[in-house]
Structures are given as structure tokens and as C-alpha cells.
């Protein structure tokens, strides 16, 4: 069972925060929402206390005396009185039977007062009235008499609240005030029960200032339970709202609702009144959520008059919520249509961008290919131009030497010697040197040409070079083709063969290819140089 001091401290701290939360209503409502999310935990704690008390009825405790049973039923009634009407009524009935067995007039009246409170809580005014008239207070204690008059006064106050006739309402208020005076005469001075009754009387008398002062002092005193604290702050909220202090009234209702939740009080008005206030302010979402919680509590307790109260505001809030949902649905459809149009536009933009990107990538690939070809061509030109200058310089030197040789022979009248050309001036030797230089330079640019070229041929048809050979005629023809010289006439002049011979070489080599259905020339051109 939770410590009473804890409730007192919690109530005092809650009241101190009312003014702060009045300045920050959203923070207060957020705290209430958090409290609602823990509602099942509070109910579990309440049920655990009840289960602990009910376990005392089971063996080996079945032999406890009637007085202890009466006290135990009283504890269970207090747990159930604002939690479950049926269970509270059952224990009040059991208390009455036990009191009759004990023959204790005060306990009989006390049990009947509790039954009256139950009838009143669930809206059974006729049953409450009949039972109130039958209670005999002559042998009752002052405490029981005070409880009786407080319930009787509330009976008339509730009749006034639910009566539409102004004259009857006034008469009921006056009767309630007359009876509450009897309760005040019997309540201890300075007790929170007396302060609660005084505040109620001031409120019903129309003395709002004194009622506000009384309820403020009561809530701040830290002497009352969570349930009484909820009643005090809820009453304070009503009075403040009547005087136009709406934000502070709202903060008080939040405090009352949270106190009801913490004490698992189901017979309550704070949450429903807060829902009505939020509805008037346009906070439909919270109003709907709160009024449904209030409705669940009313059903859980079986409070008929609370169901009537909620039944008056629930359709109004629900209609507003449905109107709001319809408006949201209309905007959602418009947004969906706009989003669909935007999506189509985005899809078109993506398609156009994708198409342009493909073209760009294709152009980049072409440029990259062209750059590679240019790089390759530049490499070939660099190698062959350098060698061209070197070779040209050598030939010029040889021509000059040959010119000097002829000149000396003419000057020496050695004409017979002119027909004897020196071996160092042999055209055949020069052609061989030219091919050797060509092969060296080409293989410097394409070092893997022979292996790559053989990979294009069938295994049994691959070219095997003789010792000392760099390239043979077959390879040299396709080396020239790889360099971009594809004209048979130019190849024939370079190699010293006829055009037909070059054609024969090319046809014979192509016939050895592994994939004759593909372009053999393109495969040769695909052989990469070494940069």
C-alpha cells in the first residue's frame, strides 16, 4: 500500500506547479498525457492492494471474528468506492450484514451511509433518498453523523445540478446548505474534511472568493488524499473558470485529472470537463482522447450520471473530429494529387536526365576511346619519328660516304672499280636493317603483340618464330595493319613484295583464326600497346 506521506508530498508539489503550468499549458497537458500512458500501472497497483486485502478472506484466515471482518470489508470498500461501483456496493452490503450480526448501531448506520454514497455515485437518487430516510442516527458517533450529513447534502446538491427547474434548483441548494451546516458542526476544526465541506458550502452559496481561498489552502496543505486533492482542484477549476481565469482553471483540471489517474479514481469529472474546455479552444485531438478516457472510466465504475454528462458532449466532439478528419482527407487528396503530378514531373525529369546521362557517358566513352587512340598514335609517332630521324641521318652518312667513294675513284681514273659496290652499301642489307629496326620499335610499343596475335589463331596454327627473329612476314604485315597501314599497295612497297603476295599472306593467316566469323582485322586492331 502506498505511503500516505507520499500522497501528501505529491499533492503539495503538484499544487506548487499549478501556477507554473498555468503559464505553460502545453507542458501541463504533456504531463497529463504521460500520466494517461501510465494509467494501467496505477490500476495494477490499485488491484494489487485489493488482492492483498482479499487474500485475508482465504484460509487459514477464515476463522477471524466478525469485527475484524467488518474492518477488512471497510478497507476494501474504501479501495472500491471510486473505483468499482458493484464491488464497493457488495462490500458495503456485507458491512451492513456484519454490523447487524454484531448489533452495533453506529456500524449499521456507517454501512448504510456508504450504501447511500454508492447510490449517489451511480445516479440512483430514489434508492439513495429512501435509504437516507431510514438511517437512525440516535446511537451514532459524531464521525458517522458527519459522514451522513455530508452525503445527504451532496444528495441535494446533485439534485440541484440535474434539475432544470430554477425554483426547484434553488430549493435543493438551500436544503443542501442547511444540511452541510450540520456536518460542519460535527467535523473537527482544522481537519481537511471540515475544509472540504466549508469550500463546498461557499461554492454553493455563491461566495466564490472565499471558496477559492478555501480550496487553495486545502490543496496546498498536503493533508488530503489524492482523491480529496482531485475534488479540491476540480472545484477550484470550476470557480476560476466562472471568474474568467481560464488558463489557471485548465491547469487545475489537469492537476485534478492526474490525481484521479494516480489514485485510479473512475467516478470523476475532471477529465471530461477538461475535454470540454479543450474542445472549446479547438484542440479536438486531445479533447477526443480525453473524453474517451472519461467514458471508459464511467463504464468501468458504472456511473450513470457521468455517462449522461459525457453523452452530452461526446457527440459534439465526435462531430467536430469527423469534420476535421473530412477536411484533412480533402487536403490529403489534394496533396496526393499534387504529389502525383510532381511525381510524374520528377519521373519525366529523371528519364530525360537518364537519357542525357547515357548520351554523355557514350560521348565520354567515345572521347576516351579517341584519347586512347590519340595517345597510342602519339606514342607510335614519337617512336617512329625519332627512329626516322636517326635512320635518315644514317642514310645521309652512307650516301655521303658512297659519294666520296665514287669521287675518289673518278679522280683516280679507277673507273673499273666503280662497278664494284662495297658490301657496306648493299641494298639487301639495308632492307634487312630497316625491317630489324621496324621490328624493334614496334615491339617496344607492342611488347605482347606476338602472344596476343597467336591467341587469335587456333592452337595448331600459331606462329613460331625462328631463333633471332623478332617478327616474320606474316606478323610484320599485321603489325603494319595495327599501326594503321591497311592499304595492300603501301604494305607491298614497304616489304618489297607484290600486292598479290601480300593478299595471299593475309588470306592464309586469316584462315588460321579461331573465330573466322568475326572480323580478324578488328581483333588485331584491338591489341593494346604498352604506354
PDB file of C-alpha atoms in Angstrom, residues 28 79 138 147 160 201 221 253 274 277 280 294 324 341 417 420:
ATOM      1  CA  UNK A  28       0.875  20.532 -18.277  1.00  0.00           C
ATOM      2  CA  UNK A  79     -10.447   0.913  -2.169  1.00  0.00           C
ATOM      3  CA  UNK A 138     -29.546   8.408  17.611  1.00  0.00           C
ATOM      4  CA  UNK A 147     -20.499  11.426   7.138  1.00  0.00           C
ATOM      5  CA  UNK A 160     -29.994  20.761  -7.957  1.00  0.00           C
ATOM      6  CA  UNK A 201     -20.781  25.382   1.137  1.00  0.00           C
ATOM      7  CA  UNK A 221      -1.953  21.947   2.942  1.00  0.00           C
ATOM      8  CA  UNK A 253      -8.251  20.485 -14.124  1.00  0.00           C
ATOM      9  CA  UNK A 274     -11.007  19.334 -19.412  1.00  0.00           C
ATOM     10  CA  UNK A 277     -12.606  23.099 -22.350  1.00  0.00           C
ATOM     11  CA  UNK A 280     -13.939  24.966 -27.000  1.00  0.00           C
ATOM     12  CA  UNK A 294     -13.531   9.600 -19.272  1.00  0.00           C
ATOM     13  CA  UNK A 324     -11.795  17.821 -39.067  1.00  0.00           C
ATOM     14  CA  UNK A 341       1.697  15.413 -60.604  1.00  0.00           C
ATOM     15  CA  UNK A 417      86.296  -0.029-109.592  1.00  0.00           C
ATOM     16  CA  UNK A 420      82.269  -2.872-107.607  1.00  0.00           C
TER      17      UNK A 420
END
